[in-house]
Coordinates of C-alpha atoms and ligand atoms in Angstrom, one line a residue:
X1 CA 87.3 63.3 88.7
X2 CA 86.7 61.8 92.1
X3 CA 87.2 64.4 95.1
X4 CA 89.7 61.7 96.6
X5 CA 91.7 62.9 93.0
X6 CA 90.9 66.0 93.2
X7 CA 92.3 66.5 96.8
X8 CA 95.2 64.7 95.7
X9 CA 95.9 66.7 92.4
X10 CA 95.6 69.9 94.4
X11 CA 97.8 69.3 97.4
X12 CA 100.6 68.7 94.6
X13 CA 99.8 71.5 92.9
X14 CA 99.8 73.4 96.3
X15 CA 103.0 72.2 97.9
X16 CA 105.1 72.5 94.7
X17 CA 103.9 76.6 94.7
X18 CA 104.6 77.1 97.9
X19 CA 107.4 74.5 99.4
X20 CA 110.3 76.5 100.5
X21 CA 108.2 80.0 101.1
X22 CA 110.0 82.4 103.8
X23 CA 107.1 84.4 105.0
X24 CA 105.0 81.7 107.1
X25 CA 102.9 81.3 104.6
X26 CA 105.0 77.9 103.4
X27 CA 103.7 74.7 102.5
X28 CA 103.7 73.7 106.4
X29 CA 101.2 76.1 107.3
X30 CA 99.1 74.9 104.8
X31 CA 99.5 70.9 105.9
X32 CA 98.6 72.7 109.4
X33 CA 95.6 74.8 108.6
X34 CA 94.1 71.0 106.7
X35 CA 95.0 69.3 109.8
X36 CA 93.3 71.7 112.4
X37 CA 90.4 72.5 109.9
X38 CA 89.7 68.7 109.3
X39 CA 89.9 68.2 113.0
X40 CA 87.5 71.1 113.6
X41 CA 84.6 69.8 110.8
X42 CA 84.7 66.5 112.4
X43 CA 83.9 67.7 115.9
X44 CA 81.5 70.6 113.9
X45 CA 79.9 67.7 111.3
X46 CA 80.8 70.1 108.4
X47 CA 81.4 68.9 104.8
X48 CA 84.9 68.1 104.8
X49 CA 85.8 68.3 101.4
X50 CA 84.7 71.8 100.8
X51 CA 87.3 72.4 104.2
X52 CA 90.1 70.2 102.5
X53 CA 90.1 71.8 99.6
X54 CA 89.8 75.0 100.9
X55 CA 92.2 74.7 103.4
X56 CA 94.9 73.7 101.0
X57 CA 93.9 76.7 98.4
X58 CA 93.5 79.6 101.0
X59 CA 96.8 81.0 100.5
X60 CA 97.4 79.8 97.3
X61 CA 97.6 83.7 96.1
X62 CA 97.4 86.0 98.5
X63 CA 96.6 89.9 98.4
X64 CA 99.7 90.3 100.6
X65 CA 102.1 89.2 98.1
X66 CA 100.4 90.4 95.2
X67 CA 100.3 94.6 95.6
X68 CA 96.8 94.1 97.5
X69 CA 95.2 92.4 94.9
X70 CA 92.1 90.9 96.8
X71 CA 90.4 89.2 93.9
X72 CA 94.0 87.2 92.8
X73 CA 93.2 83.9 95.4
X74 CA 89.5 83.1 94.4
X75 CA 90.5 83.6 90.9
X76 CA 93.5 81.2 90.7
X77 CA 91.6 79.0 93.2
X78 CA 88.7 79.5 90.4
X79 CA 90.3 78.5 87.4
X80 CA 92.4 75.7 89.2
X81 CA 89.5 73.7 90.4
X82 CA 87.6 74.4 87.0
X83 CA 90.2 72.7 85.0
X84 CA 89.6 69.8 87.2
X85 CA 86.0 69.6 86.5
X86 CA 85.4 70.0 90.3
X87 CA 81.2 70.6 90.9
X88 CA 80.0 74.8 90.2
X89 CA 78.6 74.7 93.6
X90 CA 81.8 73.1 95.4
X91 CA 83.8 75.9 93.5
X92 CA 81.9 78.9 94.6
X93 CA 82.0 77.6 98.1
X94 CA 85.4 77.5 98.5
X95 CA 86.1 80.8 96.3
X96 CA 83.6 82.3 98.8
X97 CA 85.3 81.3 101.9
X98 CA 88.9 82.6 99.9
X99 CA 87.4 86.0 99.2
X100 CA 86.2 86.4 102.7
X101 CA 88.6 84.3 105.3
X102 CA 91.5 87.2 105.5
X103 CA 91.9 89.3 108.5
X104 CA 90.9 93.0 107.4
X105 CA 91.6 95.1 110.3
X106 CA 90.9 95.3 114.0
X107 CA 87.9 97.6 113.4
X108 CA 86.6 95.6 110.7
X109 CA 84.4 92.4 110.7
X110 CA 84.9 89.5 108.6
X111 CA 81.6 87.5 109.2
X112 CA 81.7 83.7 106.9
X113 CA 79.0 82.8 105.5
X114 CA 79.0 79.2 105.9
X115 CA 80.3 76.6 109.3
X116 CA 82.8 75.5 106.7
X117 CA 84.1 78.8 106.1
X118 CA 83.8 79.4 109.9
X119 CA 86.3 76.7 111.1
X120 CA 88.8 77.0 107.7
X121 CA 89.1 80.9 109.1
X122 CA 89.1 79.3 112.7
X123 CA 91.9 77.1 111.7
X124 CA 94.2 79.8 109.7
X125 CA 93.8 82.2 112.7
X126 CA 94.8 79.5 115.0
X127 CA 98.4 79.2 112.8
X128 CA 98.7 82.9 113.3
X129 CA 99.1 83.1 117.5
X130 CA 101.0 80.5 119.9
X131 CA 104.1 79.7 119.4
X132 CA 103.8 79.2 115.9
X133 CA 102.3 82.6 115.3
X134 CA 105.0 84.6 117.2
X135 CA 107.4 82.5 115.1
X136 CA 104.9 83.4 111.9
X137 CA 105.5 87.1 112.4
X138 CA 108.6 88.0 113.2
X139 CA 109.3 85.7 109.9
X140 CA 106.9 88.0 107.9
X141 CA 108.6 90.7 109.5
X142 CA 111.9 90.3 108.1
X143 CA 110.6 88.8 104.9
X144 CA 109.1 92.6 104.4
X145 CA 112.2 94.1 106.0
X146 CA 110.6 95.6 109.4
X147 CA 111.9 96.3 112.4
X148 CA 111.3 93.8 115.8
X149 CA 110.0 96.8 117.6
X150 CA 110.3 100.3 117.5
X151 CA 109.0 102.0 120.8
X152 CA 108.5 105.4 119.3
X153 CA 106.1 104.1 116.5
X154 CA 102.4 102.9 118.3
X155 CA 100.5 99.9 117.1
X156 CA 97.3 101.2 115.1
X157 CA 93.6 100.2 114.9
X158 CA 92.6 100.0 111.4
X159 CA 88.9 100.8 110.3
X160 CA 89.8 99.5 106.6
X161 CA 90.9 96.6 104.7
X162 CA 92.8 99.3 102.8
X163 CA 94.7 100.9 105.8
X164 CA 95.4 97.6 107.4
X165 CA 96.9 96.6 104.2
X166 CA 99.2 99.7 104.1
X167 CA 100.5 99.2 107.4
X168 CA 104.2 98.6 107.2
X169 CA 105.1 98.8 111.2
X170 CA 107.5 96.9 113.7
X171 CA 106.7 93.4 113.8
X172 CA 105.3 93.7 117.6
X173 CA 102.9 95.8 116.8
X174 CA 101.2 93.0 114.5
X175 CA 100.2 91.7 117.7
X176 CA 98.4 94.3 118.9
X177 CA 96.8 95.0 115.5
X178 CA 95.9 91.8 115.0
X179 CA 97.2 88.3 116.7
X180 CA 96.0 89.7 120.2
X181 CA 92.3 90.0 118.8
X182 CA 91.9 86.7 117.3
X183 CA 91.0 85.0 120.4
X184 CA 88.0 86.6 121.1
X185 CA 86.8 86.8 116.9
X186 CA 86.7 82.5 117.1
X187 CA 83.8 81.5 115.4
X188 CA 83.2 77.6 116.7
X189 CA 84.0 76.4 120.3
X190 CA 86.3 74.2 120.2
X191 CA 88.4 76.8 117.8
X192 CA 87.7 79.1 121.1
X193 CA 89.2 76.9 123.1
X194 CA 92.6 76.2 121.4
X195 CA 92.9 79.7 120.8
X196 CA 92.9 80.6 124.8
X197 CA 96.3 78.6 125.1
X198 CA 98.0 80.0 122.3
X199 CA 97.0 83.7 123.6
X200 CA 98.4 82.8 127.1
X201 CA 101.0 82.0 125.3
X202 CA 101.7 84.7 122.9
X203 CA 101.0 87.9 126.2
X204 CA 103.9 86.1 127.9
X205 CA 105.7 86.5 125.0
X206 CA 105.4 89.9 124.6
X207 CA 105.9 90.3 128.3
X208 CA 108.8 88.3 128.4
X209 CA 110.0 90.5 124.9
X210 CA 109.3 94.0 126.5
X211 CA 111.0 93.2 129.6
X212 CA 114.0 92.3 127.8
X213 CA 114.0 95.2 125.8
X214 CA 113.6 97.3 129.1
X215 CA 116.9 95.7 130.5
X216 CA 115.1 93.4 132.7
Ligands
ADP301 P1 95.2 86.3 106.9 O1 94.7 85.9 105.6 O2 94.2 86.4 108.0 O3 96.1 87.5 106.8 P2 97.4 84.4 106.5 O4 97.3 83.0 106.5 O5 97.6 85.1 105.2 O6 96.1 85.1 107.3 O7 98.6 84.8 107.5 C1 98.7 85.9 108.2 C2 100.0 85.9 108.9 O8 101.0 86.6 108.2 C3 99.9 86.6 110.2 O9 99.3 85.9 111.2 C4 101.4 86.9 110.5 O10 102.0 85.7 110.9 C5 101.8 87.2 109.2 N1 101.7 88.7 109.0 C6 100.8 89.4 108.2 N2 100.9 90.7 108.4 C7 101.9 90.9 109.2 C8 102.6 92.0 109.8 N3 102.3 93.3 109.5 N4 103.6 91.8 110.7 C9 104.0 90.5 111.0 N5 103.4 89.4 110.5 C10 102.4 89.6 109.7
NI302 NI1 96.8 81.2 105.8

Protein backbone atom coordinates (compact mmCIF):
# COMPACT_ATOMS: atom_id res chain seq x y z
CA UNK A 1 0.00 0.00 0.00
CA UNK A 2 1.33 3.52 -0.84
CA UNK A 3 1.99 5.74 2.39
CA UNK A 4 -0.33 8.44 0.56
CA UNK A 5 -3.08 5.27 1.32
CA UNK A 6 -1.83 4.44 4.19
CA UNK A 7 -2.18 8.06 5.71
CA UNK A 8 -5.42 8.15 4.24
CA UNK A 9 -6.75 4.68 5.63
CA UNK A 10 -5.58 5.69 9.07
CA UNK A 11 -6.98 9.18 9.47
CA UNK A 12 -10.42 7.41 8.81
CA UNK A 13 -9.75 4.93 11.05
CA UNK A 14 -8.65 7.68 13.53
CA UNK A 15 -11.47 10.17 13.25
CA UNK A 16 -14.24 7.60 13.31
CA UNK A 17 -12.65 6.36 17.04
CA UNK A 18 -12.35 9.34 18.26
CA UNK A 19 -14.98 12.10 16.58
CA UNK A 20 -17.20 13.30 19.29
CA UNK A 21 -14.58 12.51 22.41
CA UNK A 22 -15.23 14.87 25.63
CA UNK A 23 -11.96 14.86 27.23
CA UNK A 24 -9.71 16.98 24.72
CA UNK A 25 -8.41 14.23 23.41
CA UNK A 26 -11.17 14.46 20.35
CA UNK A 27 -10.53 14.05 16.84
CA UNK A 28 -9.63 17.93 16.66
CA UNK A 29 -6.66 17.59 18.66
CA UNK A 30 -5.50 15.07 16.63
CA UNK A 31 -6.08 17.26 13.08
CA UNK A 32 -4.05 19.83 15.45
CA UNK A 33 -1.13 17.82 16.70
CA UNK A 34 -0.71 16.65 12.41
CA UNK A 35 -0.85 20.21 11.61
CA UNK A 36 1.68 21.64 14.10
CA UNK A 37 3.96 18.43 13.83
CA UNK A 38 3.98 18.57 9.94
CA UNK A 39 4.75 22.25 10.26
CA UNK A 40 7.49 21.57 12.74
CA UNK A 41 9.34 18.54 10.44
CA UNK A 42 9.30 20.94 7.56
CA UNK A 43 11.22 23.63 9.31
CA UNK A 44 13.23 20.52 11.23
CA UNK A 45 13.71 18.41 7.65
CA UNK A 46 12.40 15.33 9.46
CA UNK A 47 10.73 12.36 7.71
CA UNK A 48 7.25 13.35 7.58
CA UNK A 49 5.51 10.33 7.22
CA UNK A 50 6.82 8.68 10.24
CA UNK A 51 5.36 12.38 12.00
CA UNK A 52 1.96 11.93 10.07
CA UNK A 53 1.34 8.84 11.01
CA UNK A 54 2.36 9.16 14.27
CA UNK A 55 0.73 12.17 14.96
CA UNK A 56 -2.72 10.79 13.89
CA UNK A 57 -2.05 7.43 16.14
CA UNK A 58 -0.64 8.98 19.36
CA UNK A 59 -3.71 9.01 21.24
CA UNK A 60 -5.30 6.44 19.51
CA UNK A 61 -5.41 4.39 23.06
CA UNK A 62 -4.31 6.02 25.68
CA UNK A 63 -3.04 4.70 29.29
CA UNK A 64 -5.33 7.48 30.67
CA UNK A 65 -8.51 5.94 29.53
CA UNK A 66 -7.48 2.47 29.79
CA UNK A 67 -6.79 1.87 33.90
CA UNK A 68 -3.01 2.91 33.17
CA UNK A 69 -2.36 0.48 30.65
CA UNK A 70 0.92 1.91 29.05
CA UNK A 71 1.54 -0.72 26.53
CA UNK A 72 -2.47 -0.47 25.07
CA UNK A 73 -1.32 2.62 22.24
CA UNK A 74 1.82 1.00 20.67
CA UNK A 75 -0.01 -2.15 20.60
CA UNK A 76 -3.20 -1.08 18.74
CA UNK A 77 -0.97 1.37 16.79
CA UNK A 78 1.06 -2.01 16.22
CA UNK A 79 -1.35 -4.22 14.89
CA UNK A 80 -3.26 -1.32 12.94
CA UNK A 81 -0.37 -0.41 10.77
CA UNK A 82 0.61 -4.22 10.43
CA UNK A 83 -2.61 -5.12 8.78
CA UNK A 84 -1.82 -2.42 6.41
CA UNK A 85 1.40 -3.93 5.40
CA UNK A 86 3.08 -0.58 6.50
CA UNK A 87 7.26 -1.18 6.45
CA UNK A 88 8.72 -3.15 10.03
CA UNK A 89 11.04 -0.26 10.44
CA UNK A 90 8.25 2.55 9.82
CA UNK A 91 6.18 0.63 12.50
CA UNK A 92 8.64 0.40 15.25
CA UNK A 93 9.35 4.08 14.73
CA UNK A 94 6.19 5.28 15.42
CA UNK A 95 5.34 2.52 18.16
CA UNK A 96 8.55 3.93 19.75
CA UNK A 97 7.60 7.47 19.70
CA UNK A 98 3.87 6.11 21.19
CA UNK A 99 5.51 4.26 24.08
CA UNK A 100 7.59 7.22 24.95
CA UNK A 101 5.75 10.71 23.95
CA UNK A 102 3.44 10.90 27.22
CA UNK A 103 4.11 13.28 29.95
CA UNK A 104 5.19 11.12 33.14
CA UNK A 105 5.55 13.51 35.86
CA UNK A 106 7.30 16.72 36.75
CA UNK A 107 10.27 14.86 38.25
CA UNK A 108 10.47 12.51 35.54
CA UNK A 109 12.18 12.78 32.07
CA UNK A 110 10.84 11.62 28.94
CA UNK A 111 13.88 11.92 26.53
CA UNK A 112 12.76 10.75 22.44
CA UNK A 113 14.86 9.06 20.74
CA UNK A 114 14.54 10.30 17.39
CA UNK A 115 13.93 14.45 15.85
CA UNK A 116 10.64 12.85 14.74
CA UNK A 117 9.63 11.84 17.98
CA UNK A 118 11.02 15.09 19.27
CA UNK A 119 8.67 17.51 17.44
CA UNK A 120 5.43 14.87 17.42
CA UNK A 121 5.98 15.25 21.53
CA UNK A 122 6.76 19.05 20.73
CA UNK A 123 3.47 19.28 18.90
CA UNK A 124 1.15 17.32 21.49
CA UNK A 125 2.59 19.44 24.35
CA UNK A 126 1.92 22.53 22.41
CA UNK A 127 -2.17 21.33 22.31
CA UNK A 128 -1.80 20.99 26.01
CA UNK A 129 -1.08 24.97 27.20
CA UNK A 130 -2.52 28.34 25.48
CA UNK A 131 -5.73 28.81 25.16
CA UNK A 132 -6.46 25.58 23.95
CA UNK A 133 -4.78 23.83 26.82
CA UNK A 134 -6.59 25.74 29.58
CA UNK A 135 -9.75 24.90 27.58
CA UNK A 136 -8.10 21.02 27.35
CA UNK A 137 -8.11 20.69 31.15
CA UNK A 138 -10.76 21.93 32.72
CA UNK A 139 -12.57 19.66 29.92
CA UNK A 140 -10.59 16.61 31.25
CA UNK A 141 -11.42 17.85 34.53
CA UNK A 142 -14.98 17.35 34.42
CA UNK A 143 -14.80 14.50 32.08
CA UNK A 144 -13.07 12.72 35.35
CA UNK A 145 -15.43 14.56 37.70
CA UNK A 146 -12.80 17.04 39.54
CA UNK A 147 -13.13 19.92 41.13
CA UNK A 148 -11.87 23.63 39.31
CA UNK A 149 -9.87 24.27 42.29
CA UNK A 150 -9.74 23.36 45.68
CA UNK A 151 -7.38 25.76 47.82
CA UNK A 152 -6.89 23.31 50.68
CA UNK A 153 -5.50 20.46 48.37
CA UNK A 154 -1.68 21.64 46.93
CA UNK A 155 -0.51 20.81 43.51
CA UNK A 156 2.10 17.77 43.79
CA UNK A 157 5.55 17.00 42.07
CA UNK A 158 5.47 13.52 41.04
CA UNK A 159 8.85 11.40 40.90
CA UNK A 160 6.77 8.53 38.99
CA UNK A 161 4.87 7.70 36.07
CA UNK A 162 2.84 5.64 38.59
CA UNK A 163 2.06 8.49 41.05
CA UNK A 164 1.46 10.97 38.34
CA UNK A 165 -0.95 8.58 36.97
CA UNK A 166 -2.88 8.29 40.31
CA UNK A 167 -3.23 11.88 40.82
CA UNK A 168 -6.85 12.70 40.80
CA UNK A 169 -6.66 16.58 41.99
CA UNK A 170 -8.52 19.94 41.19
CA UNK A 171 -8.07 20.77 37.70
CA UNK A 172 -5.71 23.86 38.51
CA UNK A 173 -3.36 22.05 39.96
CA UNK A 174 -2.71 20.22 36.50
CA UNK A 175 -1.02 23.33 35.71
CA UNK A 176 1.30 23.36 38.15
CA UNK A 177 2.00 19.59 37.80
CA UNK A 178 2.34 19.75 34.45
CA UNK A 179 1.10 22.49 31.66
CA UNK A 180 3.41 25.17 33.53
CA UNK A 181 6.57 22.83 32.87
CA UNK A 182 6.20 22.18 29.35
CA UNK A 183 7.65 25.31 28.20
CA UNK A 184 10.91 24.91 29.29
CA UNK A 185 10.99 20.56 28.37
CA UNK A 186 10.56 21.85 24.28
CA UNK A 187 12.83 19.79 22.48
CA UNK A 188 13.23 21.82 18.92
CA UNK A 189 13.35 25.71 18.59
CA UNK A 190 10.82 26.66 16.84
CA UNK A 191 8.44 24.29 19.28
CA UNK A 192 10.31 26.66 22.07
CA UNK A 193 9.14 29.42 20.59
CA UNK A 194 5.36 28.81 20.17
CA UNK A 195 5.38 27.44 23.43
CA UNK A 196 6.53 31.00 25.17
CA UNK A 197 3.17 32.59 23.88
CA UNK A 198 0.96 29.94 24.98
CA UNK A 199 2.63 30.03 28.69
CA UNK A 200 2.14 33.87 28.78
CA UNK A 201 -0.92 32.99 28.07
CA UNK A 202 -1.88 30.30 30.29
CA UNK A 203 0.09 32.37 33.91
CA UNK A 204 -2.41 35.14 33.11
CA UNK A 205 -4.89 32.70 33.22
CA UNK A 206 -4.38 31.45 36.34
CA UNK A 207 -3.78 34.93 37.53
CA UNK A 208 -6.72 36.25 36.22
CA UNK A 209 -8.53 32.66 37.81
CA UNK A 210 -7.03 33.18 41.36
CA UNK A 211 -7.98 36.64 41.58
CA UNK A 212 -11.43 35.90 40.82
CA UNK A 213 -11.57 33.25 43.24
CA UNK A 214 -10.04 35.81 45.79
CA UNK A 215 -13.02 38.24 45.21
CA UNK A 216 -10.96 40.49 43.11
P1 LIG B 1 0.13 13.32 27.37
O1 LIG B 1 0.28 12.06 26.64
O2 LIG B 1 1.41 14.09 27.53
O3 LIG B 1 -0.57 13.12 28.68
P2 LIG B 1 -2.26 13.95 25.87
O4 LIG B 1 -2.30 14.28 24.42
O5 LIG B 1 -2.77 12.62 26.30
O6 LIG B 1 -0.78 14.21 26.43
O7 LIG B 1 -3.14 15.04 26.58
C1 LIG B 1 -2.91 15.43 27.85
C2 LIG B 1 -3.94 16.46 28.20
O8 LIG B 1 -5.01 15.88 28.92
C3 LIG B 1 -3.41 17.49 29.17
O9 LIG B 1 -2.60 18.40 28.60
C4 LIG B 1 -4.69 18.04 29.74
O10 LIG B 1 -5.32 18.86 28.83
C5 LIG B 1 -5.44 16.76 29.91
N1 LIG B 1 -5.15 16.22 31.24
C6 LIG B 1 -4.45 15.12 31.56
N2 LIG B 1 -4.41 14.94 32.90
C7 LIG B 1 -5.11 15.97 33.42
C8 LIG B 1 -5.46 16.36 34.75
N3 LIG B 1 -5.09 15.66 35.82
N4 LIG B 1 -6.19 17.48 34.89
C9 LIG B 1 -6.60 18.20 33.82
N5 LIG B 1 -6.31 17.89 32.56
C10 LIG B 1 -5.58 16.78 32.36
NI1 LIG C 1 -2.26 13.96 22.49
Amino acid sequence: MSEKEILSKTEAYVRNKLEGEGSGHDWWHIHRVRNTALKLGKEEKADLFVIELTALLHDIADHKFHDGDEKIGPATARKWLSNLNTDESVIDHVCEIIRDVSFKGAEVETPMKTKEGQIVQDADRLDAIGAIGVARAFAYGGHKDRELHNPNIKPKSHDSFDSYKKSAGPTLNHFYEKLFLLKDRMNTASGRKLAEERHTFMQEFVERFLEEWGGK
